[in-house]
Coordinates of C-alpha atoms in Angstrom, one line a residue:
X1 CA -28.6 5.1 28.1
X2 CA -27.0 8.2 28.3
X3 CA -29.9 10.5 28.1
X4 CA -31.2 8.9 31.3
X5 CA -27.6 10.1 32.9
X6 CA -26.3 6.4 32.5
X7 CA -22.5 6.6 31.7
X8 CA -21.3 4.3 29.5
X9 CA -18.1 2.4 29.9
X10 CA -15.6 0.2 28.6
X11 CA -17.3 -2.8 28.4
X12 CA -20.4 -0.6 26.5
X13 CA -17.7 0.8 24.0
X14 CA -16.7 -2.7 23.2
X15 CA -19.5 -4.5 23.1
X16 CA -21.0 -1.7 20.7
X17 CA -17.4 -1.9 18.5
X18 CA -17.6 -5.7 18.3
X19 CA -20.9 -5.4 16.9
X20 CA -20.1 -3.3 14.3
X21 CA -16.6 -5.1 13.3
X22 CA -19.0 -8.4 12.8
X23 CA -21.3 -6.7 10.7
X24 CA -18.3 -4.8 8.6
X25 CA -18.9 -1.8 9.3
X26 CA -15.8 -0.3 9.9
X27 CA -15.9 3.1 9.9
X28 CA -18.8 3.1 12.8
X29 CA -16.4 0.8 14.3
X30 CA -13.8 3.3 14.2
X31 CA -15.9 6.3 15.4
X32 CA -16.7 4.8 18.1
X33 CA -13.1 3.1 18.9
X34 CA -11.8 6.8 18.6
X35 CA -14.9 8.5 20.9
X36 CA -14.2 6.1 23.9
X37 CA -10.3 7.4 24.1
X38 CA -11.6 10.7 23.6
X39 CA -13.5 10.7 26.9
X40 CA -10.3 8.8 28.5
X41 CA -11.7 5.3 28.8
X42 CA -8.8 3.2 27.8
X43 CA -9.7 0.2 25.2
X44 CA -9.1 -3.5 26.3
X45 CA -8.3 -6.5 24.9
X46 CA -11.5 -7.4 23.8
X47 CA -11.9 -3.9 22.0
X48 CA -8.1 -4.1 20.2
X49 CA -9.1 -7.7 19.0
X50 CA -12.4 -6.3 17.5
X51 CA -10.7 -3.6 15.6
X52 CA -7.7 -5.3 14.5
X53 CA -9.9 -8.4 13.2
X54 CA -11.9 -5.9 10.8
X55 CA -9.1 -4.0 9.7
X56 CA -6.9 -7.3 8.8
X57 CA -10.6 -8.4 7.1
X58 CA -10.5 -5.0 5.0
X59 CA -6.9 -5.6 3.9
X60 CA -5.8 -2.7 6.3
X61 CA -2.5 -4.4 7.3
X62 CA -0.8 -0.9 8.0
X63 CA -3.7 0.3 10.3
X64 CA -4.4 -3.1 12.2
X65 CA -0.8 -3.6 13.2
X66 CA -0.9 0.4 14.0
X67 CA -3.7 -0.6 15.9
X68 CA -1.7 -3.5 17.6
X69 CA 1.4 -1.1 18.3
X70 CA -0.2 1.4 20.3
X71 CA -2.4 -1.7 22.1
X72 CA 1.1 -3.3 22.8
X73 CA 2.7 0.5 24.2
X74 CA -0.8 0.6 26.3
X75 CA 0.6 -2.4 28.4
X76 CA -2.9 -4.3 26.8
X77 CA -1.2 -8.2 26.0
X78 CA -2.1 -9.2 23.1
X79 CA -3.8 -13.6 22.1
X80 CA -2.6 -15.5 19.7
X81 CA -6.2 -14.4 18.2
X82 CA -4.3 -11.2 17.6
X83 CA -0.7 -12.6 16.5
X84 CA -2.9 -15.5 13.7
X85 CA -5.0 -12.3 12.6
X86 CA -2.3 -10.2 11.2
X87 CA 0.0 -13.3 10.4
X88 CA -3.1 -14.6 7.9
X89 CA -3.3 -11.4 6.3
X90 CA 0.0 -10.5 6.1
X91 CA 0.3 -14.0 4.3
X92 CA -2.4 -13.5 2.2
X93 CA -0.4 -10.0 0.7
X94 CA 2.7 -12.0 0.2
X95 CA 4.5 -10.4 3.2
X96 CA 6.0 -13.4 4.5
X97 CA 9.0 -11.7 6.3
X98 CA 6.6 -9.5 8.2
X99 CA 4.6 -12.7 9.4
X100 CA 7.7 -14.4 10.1
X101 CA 8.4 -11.2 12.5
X102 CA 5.2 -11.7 14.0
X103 CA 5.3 -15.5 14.7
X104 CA 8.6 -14.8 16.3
X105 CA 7.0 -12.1 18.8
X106 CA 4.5 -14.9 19.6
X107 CA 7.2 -17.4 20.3
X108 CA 9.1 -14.6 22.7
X109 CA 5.4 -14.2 24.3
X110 CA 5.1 -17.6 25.0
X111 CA 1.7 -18.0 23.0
X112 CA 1.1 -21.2 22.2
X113 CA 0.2 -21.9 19.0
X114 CA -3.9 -23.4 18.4
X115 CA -5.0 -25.0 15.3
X116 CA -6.0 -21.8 13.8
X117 CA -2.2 -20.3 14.1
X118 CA -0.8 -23.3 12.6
X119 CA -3.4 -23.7 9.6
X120 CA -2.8 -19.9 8.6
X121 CA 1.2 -20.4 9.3
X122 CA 0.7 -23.4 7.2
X123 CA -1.3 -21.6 4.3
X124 CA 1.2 -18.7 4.4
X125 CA 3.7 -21.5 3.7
X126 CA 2.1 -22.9 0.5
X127 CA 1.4 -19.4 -1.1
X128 CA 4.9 -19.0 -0.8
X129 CA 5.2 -22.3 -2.4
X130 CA 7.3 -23.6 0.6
X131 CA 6.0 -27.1 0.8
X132 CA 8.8 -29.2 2.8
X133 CA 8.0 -26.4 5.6
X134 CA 4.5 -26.8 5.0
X135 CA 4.3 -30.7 5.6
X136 CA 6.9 -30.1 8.6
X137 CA 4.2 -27.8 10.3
X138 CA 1.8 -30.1 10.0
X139 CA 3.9 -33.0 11.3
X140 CA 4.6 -30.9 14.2
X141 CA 1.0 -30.0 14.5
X142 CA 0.2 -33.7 15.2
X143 CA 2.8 -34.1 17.0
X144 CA 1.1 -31.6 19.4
X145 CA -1.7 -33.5 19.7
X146 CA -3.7 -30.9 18.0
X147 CA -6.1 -31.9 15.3
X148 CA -6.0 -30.5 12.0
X149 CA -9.6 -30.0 10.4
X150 CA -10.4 -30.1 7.0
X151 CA -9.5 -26.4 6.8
X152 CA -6.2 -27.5 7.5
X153 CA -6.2 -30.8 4.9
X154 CA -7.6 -28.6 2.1
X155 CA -4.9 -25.6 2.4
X156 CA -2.4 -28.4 2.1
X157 CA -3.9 -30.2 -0.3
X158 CA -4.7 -27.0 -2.2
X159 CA -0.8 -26.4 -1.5
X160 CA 0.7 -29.8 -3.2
X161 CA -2.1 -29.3 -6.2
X162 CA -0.7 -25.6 -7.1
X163 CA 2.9 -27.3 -7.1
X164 CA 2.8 -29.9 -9.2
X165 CA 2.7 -32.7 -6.7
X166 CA -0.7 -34.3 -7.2
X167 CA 0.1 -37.6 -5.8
X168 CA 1.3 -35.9 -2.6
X169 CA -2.4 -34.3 -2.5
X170 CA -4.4 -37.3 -3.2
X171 CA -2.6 -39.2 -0.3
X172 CA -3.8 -36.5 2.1
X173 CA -6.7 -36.9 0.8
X174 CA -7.1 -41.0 1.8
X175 CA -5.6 -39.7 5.3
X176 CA -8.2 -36.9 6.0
X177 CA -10.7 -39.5 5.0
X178 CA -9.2 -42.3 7.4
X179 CA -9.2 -39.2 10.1
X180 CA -12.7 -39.9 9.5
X181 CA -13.3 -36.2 8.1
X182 CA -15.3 -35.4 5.0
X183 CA -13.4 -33.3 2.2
X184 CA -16.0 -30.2 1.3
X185 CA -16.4 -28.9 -2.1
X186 CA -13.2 -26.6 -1.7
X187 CA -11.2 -29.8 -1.0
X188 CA -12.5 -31.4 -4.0
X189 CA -12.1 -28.3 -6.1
X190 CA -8.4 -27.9 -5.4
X191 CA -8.0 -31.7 -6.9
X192 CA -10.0 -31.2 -9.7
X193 CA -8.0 -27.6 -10.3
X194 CA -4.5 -29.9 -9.8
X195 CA -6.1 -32.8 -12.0
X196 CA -6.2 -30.0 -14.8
X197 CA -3.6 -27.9 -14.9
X198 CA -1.4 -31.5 -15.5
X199 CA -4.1 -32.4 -18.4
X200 CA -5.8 -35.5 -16.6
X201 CA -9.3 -33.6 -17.7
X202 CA -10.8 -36.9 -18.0
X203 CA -9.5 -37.9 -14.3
X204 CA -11.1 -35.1 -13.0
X205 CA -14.4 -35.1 -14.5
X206 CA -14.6 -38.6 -13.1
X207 CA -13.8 -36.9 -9.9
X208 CA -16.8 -34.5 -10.2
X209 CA -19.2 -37.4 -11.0
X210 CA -18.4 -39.6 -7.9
X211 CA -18.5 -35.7 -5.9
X212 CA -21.7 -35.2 -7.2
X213 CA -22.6 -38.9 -6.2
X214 CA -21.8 -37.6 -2.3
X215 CA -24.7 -34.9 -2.9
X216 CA -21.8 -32.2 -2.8
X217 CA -23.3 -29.3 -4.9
X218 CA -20.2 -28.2 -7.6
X219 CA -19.4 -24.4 -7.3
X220 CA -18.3 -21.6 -9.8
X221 CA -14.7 -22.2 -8.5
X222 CA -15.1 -26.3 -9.2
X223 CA -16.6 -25.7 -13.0
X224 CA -13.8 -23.2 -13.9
X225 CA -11.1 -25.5 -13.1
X226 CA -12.7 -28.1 -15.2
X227 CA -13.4 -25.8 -18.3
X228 CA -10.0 -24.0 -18.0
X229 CA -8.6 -27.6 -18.6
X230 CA -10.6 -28.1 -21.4
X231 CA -10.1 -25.2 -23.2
X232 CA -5.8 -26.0 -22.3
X233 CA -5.9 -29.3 -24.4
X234 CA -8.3 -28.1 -27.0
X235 CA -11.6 -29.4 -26.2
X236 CA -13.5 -26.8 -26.8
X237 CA -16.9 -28.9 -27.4
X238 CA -16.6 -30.3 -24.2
X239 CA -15.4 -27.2 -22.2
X240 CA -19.0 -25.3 -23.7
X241 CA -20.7 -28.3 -22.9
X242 CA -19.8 -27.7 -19.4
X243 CA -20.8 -24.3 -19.5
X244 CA -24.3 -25.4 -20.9
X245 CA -24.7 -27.6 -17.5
X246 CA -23.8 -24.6 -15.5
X247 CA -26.7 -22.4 -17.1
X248 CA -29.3 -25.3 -16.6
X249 CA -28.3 -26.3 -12.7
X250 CA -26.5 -23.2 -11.6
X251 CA -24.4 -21.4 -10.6
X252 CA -24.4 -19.2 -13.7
X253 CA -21.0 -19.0 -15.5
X254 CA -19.3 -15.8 -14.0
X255 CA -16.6 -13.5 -16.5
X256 CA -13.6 -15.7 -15.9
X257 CA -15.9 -18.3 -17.4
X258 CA -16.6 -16.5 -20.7
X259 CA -12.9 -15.4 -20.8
X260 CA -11.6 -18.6 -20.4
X261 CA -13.4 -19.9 -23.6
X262 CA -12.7 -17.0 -25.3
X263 CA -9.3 -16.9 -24.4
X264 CA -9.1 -20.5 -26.0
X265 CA -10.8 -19.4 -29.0
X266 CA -8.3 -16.6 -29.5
X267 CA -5.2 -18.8 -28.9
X268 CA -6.6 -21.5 -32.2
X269 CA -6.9 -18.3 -34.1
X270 CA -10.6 -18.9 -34.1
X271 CA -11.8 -15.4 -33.3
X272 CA -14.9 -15.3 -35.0
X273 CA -15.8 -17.7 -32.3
X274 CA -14.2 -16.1 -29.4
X275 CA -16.6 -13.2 -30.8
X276 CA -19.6 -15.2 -30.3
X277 CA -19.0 -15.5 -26.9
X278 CA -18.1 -12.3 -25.9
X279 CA -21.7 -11.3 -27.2
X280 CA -23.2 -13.9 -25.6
X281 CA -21.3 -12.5 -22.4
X282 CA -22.8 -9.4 -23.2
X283 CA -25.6 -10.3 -24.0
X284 CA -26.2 -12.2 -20.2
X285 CA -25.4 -8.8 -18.8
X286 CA -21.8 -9.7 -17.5
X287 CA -19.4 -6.5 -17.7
X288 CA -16.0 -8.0 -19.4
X289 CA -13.0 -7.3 -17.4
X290 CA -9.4 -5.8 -18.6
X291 CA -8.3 -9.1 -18.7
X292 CA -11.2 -10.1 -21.0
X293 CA -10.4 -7.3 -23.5
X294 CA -6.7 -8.3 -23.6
X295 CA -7.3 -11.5 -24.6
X296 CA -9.3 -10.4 -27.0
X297 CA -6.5 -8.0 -28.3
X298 CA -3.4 -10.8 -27.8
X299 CA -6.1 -12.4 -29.8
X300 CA -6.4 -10.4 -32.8
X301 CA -2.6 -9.6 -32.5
X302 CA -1.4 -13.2 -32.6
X303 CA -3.5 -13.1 -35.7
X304 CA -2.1 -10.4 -37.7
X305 CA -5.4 -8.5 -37.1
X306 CA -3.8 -5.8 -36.0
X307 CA -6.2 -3.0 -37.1
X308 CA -8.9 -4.9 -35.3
X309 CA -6.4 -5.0 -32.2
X310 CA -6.1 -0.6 -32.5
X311 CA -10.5 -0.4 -32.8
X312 CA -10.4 -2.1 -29.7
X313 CA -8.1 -0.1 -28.0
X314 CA -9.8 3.0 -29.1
X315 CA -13.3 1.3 -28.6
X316 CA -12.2 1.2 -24.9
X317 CA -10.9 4.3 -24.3
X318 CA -14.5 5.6 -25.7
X319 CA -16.2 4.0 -23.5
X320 CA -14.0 4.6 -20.2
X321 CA -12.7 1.1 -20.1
X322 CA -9.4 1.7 -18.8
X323 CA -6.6 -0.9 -20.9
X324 CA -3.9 -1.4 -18.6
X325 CA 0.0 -2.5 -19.6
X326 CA -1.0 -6.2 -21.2
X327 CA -3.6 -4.6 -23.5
X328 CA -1.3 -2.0 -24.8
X329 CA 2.0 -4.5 -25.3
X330 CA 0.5 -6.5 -27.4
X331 CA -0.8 -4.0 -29.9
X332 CA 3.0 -3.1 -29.8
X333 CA 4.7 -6.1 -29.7
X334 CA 2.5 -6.9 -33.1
X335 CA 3.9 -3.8 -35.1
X336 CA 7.8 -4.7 -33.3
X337 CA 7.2 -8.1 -35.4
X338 CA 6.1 -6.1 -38.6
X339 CA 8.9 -3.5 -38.1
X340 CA 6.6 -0.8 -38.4
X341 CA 8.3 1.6 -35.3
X342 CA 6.8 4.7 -36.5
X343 CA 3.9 2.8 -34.8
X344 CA 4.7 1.1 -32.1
X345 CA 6.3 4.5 -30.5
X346 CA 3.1 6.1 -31.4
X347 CA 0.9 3.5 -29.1
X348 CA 3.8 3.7 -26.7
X349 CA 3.1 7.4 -26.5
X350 CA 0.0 7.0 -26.4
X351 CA -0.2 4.7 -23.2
X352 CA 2.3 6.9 -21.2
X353 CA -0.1 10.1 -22.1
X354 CA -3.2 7.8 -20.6
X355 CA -1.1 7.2 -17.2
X356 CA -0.4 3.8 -18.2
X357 CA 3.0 2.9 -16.8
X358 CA 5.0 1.1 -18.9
X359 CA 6.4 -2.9 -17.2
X360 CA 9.3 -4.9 -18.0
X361 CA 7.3 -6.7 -20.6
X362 CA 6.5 -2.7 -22.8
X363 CA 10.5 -1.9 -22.6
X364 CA 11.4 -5.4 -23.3
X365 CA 9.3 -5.4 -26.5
X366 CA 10.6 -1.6 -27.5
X367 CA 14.3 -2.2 -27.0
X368 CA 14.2 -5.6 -29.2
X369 CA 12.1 -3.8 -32.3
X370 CA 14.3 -1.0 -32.0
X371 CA 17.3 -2.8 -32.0
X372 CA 16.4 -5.2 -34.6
X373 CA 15.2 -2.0 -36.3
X374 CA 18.7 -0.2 -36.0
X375 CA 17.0 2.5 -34.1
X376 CA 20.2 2.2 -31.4
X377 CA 19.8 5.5 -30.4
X378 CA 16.6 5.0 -29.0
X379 CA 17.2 1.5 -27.6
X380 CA 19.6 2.4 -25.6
X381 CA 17.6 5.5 -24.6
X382 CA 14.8 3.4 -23.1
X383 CA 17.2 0.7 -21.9
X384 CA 18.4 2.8 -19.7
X385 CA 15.1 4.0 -18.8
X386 CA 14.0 0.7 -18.0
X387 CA 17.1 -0.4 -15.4
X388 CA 16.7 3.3 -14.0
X389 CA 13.3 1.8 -13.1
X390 CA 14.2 -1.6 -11.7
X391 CA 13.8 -3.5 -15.2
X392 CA 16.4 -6.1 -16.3
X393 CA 16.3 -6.7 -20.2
X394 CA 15.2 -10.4 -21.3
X395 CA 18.2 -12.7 -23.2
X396 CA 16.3 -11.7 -26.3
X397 CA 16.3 -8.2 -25.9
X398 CA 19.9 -8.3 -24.8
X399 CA 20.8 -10.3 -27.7
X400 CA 19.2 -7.8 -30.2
X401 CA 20.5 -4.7 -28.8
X402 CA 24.0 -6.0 -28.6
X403 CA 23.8 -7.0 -32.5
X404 CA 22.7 -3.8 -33.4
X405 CA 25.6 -2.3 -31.4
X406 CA 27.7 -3.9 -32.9
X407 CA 26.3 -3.2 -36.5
X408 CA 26.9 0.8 -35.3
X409 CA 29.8 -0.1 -34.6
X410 CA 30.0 0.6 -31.1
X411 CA 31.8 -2.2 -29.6
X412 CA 32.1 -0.5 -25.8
X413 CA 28.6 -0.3 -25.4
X414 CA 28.1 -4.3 -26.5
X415 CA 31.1 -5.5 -24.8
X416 CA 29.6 -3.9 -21.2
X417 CA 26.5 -5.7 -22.0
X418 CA 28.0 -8.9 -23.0
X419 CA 29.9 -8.5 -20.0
X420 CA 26.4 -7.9 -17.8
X421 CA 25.2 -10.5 -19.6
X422 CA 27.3 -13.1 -18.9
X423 CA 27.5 -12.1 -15.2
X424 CA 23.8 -12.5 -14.7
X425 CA 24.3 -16.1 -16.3
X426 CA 22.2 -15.1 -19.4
X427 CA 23.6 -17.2 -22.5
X428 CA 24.1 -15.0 -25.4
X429 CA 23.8 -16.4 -28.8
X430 CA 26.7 -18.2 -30.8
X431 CA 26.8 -15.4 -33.1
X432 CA 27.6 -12.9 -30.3
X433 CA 30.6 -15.6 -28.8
X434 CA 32.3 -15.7 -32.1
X435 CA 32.2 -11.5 -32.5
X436 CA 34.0 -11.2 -29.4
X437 CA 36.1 -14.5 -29.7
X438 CA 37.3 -12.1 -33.0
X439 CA 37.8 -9.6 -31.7
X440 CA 39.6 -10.6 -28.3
X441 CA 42.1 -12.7 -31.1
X442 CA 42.8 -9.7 -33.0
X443 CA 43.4 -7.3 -29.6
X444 CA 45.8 -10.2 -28.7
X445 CA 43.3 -11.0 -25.5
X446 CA 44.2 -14.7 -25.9
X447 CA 43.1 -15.0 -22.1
X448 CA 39.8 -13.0 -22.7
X449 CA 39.7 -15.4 -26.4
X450 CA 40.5 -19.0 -24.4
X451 CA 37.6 -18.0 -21.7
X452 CA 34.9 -17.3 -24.4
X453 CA 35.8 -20.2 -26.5
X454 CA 35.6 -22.1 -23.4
X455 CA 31.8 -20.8 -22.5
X456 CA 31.0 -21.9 -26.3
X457 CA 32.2 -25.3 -26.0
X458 CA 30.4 -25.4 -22.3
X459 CA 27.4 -24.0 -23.2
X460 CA 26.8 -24.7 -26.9
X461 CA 29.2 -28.3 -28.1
X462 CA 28.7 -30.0 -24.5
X463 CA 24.9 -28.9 -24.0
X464 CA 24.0 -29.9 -28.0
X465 CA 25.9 -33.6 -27.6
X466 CA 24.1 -34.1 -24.3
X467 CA 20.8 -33.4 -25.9
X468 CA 21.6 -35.3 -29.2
X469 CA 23.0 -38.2 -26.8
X470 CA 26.9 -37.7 -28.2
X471 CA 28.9 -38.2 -25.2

């Protein structure tokens, strides 16, 4: 076109760029978003929805709304296409105050929502776990007169499954049905997922008969669910048995499939098993994951074997596998329990000098094996360490390391962190009450002494007699 002097314009540019965004190719997309300003042809709406739409799809939330900045300070108006494009995927990062910006700017703008905006408003709702809101979109989406598809059924459905509220799912379920709408296989997957994760296994492999009855094909998403709640109520015959099905009429068990079995096998101590299957795993040309490799180490840990735990770390590191903070706290968290500190600093060490950065879980560990270990120096060292990097200590951990304060002798430094504690709302243990209850009394803190013995009484008498049913 241009070699035969034929000048492309605006509508060329975006037409070319739209092409490009729907075949993911972003950085052509870009090229040639960037060329057409060069030459001072001034994108349009058309072009800024293109680009925004692939950048949001490449989880390029900073670019796309740069994107949608300088489209808004070129005096181009954005659609509620736009506005639902960055809300989903600032939803889907778990940026919910940034959406919430958004869907304001929409309601300023007087853009009405469609049934796309209030499905993705709606799904951003249930990640966040907010399900009253949730059902009150929805409500209002009726209300509307707009029609929610079975997108919009299944992220609600999906929603009330991964909260607990089953009976809440199944019941919009009957109504999407009586809508006269089909559930898909996502629908029925989220049910089966919800059916599991409560232990009603049997419930939902019924489920998965009458969906295979509809001539619904079951998915690698579908037979996870069901083998994950297997493997959580120990049915391991039944959960392989599944997997067996999976080989024969596809699709063909993926790594989480294999971990989940072997991450059953670990947890009932059977690790010659959970071996089996990770050379079967191997074997089928699957490349394990971190996550596979530290369930095979909280494996061997949670079975005293810890030298098999440290070949495995080293085995990994041989072969480029990086381990990441999970892999190395349990290997630690094993020699805290045998008070062997000399090596749980070393693997500490060790994972710092590999660029592994230590999270509240490592310090959390270190500080209750050092404190149980006496080593107050450096528990407190790497207590501080840890809130100087945004970590709070665990009621354990603060337990032990105001014990072994105390055993220094250093009542200050455990009085500030009973203090903390208590303002937090953290419960210590009795023991700890009746150390300070002492040694308020013998300071002549009788205020300081009635408060505490009033916590006890609150916290410990009432609490025990409510349990044991002593009123």
């Amino acid at each position: 076109m241009e070699a035969k002097g034929c000048v492309p314009d605006v509508i060329s540019y975006s037409t070319l760029i739209d092409g490009y965004c729907r075949v993911g190719v972003l950085a052509k997309s870009l090229e040639l978003f960037e060329k057409m300003t060069v030459k001072g042809l001034k994108p349009n709406a058309f072009t800024y929805n293109s680009i925004i739409i692939v950048l949001c799809e490449n989880g390029k939330l900073k670019e796309a709304e740069k994107v949608f900045r300088q489209m808004l300070s070129c005096g181009v108006v954005p659609d509620n296409v736009v506005y639902t494009t960055l809300i989903n995927g600032y939803c889907k990062l778990g940026h919910f105050h940034i959406a919430n910006k958004l869907v304001d700017e929409m309601k300023c703008r007087g853009l009405a929502f469609d049934a796309v905006t209030y499905t993705t408003l709606i799904d951003g709702l249930c990640r966040n776990r907010n399900m009253v809101e949730a059902h009150k979109l929805f409500q209002e989406m009726v209300d509307k007169g707009l029609c929610p598809d079975t997108v919009t059924y299944t992220v609600l459905i999906d929603g009330y499954c991964k909260n607990d509220q089953i009976k809440k799912a199944f019941a919009l379920h009957n109504q999407m049905i009586q809508a006269g709408l089909a559930p898909n296989i996502v629908t029925y997957t989220a049910l089966t997922d919800g059916l599991c994760k409560r232990g009603e296994v049997e419930t939902a492999n019924e489920l998965l008969h009458e969906i295979c009855g509809k001539g619904l094909k079951l998915n690698i998403c579908t037979y996870n669910s069901l083998i994950n709640g297997l493997c959580k109520v120990g049915n391991f015959n039944d959960a392989t048995k599944i997997m067996r099905e999976m080989e024969m009429a596809g699709p063909d068990p993926d790594v989480f499939t294999y971990t989940t079995i072997m991450d059953a096998y670990c947890k009932a101590g059977e690790m010659d098993s959970a071996h089996n299957v990770l050379r079967e795993m191997l074997g089928k040309g699957l490349q394990p994951s971190v996550v596979t490799f530290n369930v095979l180490m909280n494996g061997f840990c949670t079975s005293g074997m810890v030298e098999d735990g440290q070949r495995l770390l080293n085995w990994m590191v041989e072969k480029g596998i990086m381990p990441n903070a999970t892999t190395f706290n349990s290997l630690i968290k094993q020699y805290c329990i045998r008070n062997n500190m000399k090596a749980a600093t070393e693997t500490y060490r060790g994972m710092c000098s590999q660029g592994v950065v230590p999270d509240c879980n490592t310090y959390n560990i270190l500080v209750k094996g050092h404190s149980k270990a006496r080593n107050i120096l450096e528990a407190s060292y790497l207590h501080k360490e840890m809130v100087g990097k945004g970590f709070s200590l665990r009621v354990s951990s603060y337990n032990a390391l105001i014990k072994g304060l105390i055993k220094k002798k250093r009542f200050t430094e455990a009085r500030q962190l009973f203090d903390e504690m208590r303002n937090e709302g953290s419960i210590a243990d009795r023991e700890i009450y009746d150390i300070f209850i002492d040694i308020n009394y013998n300071e002549c803190n009788m205020e300081a002494t009635l408060e505490l013995c009033d916590e006890v009484i609150e916290r410990y008498l009432v609490d025990e007699g409510e349990h044991s049913g002593v009123k």
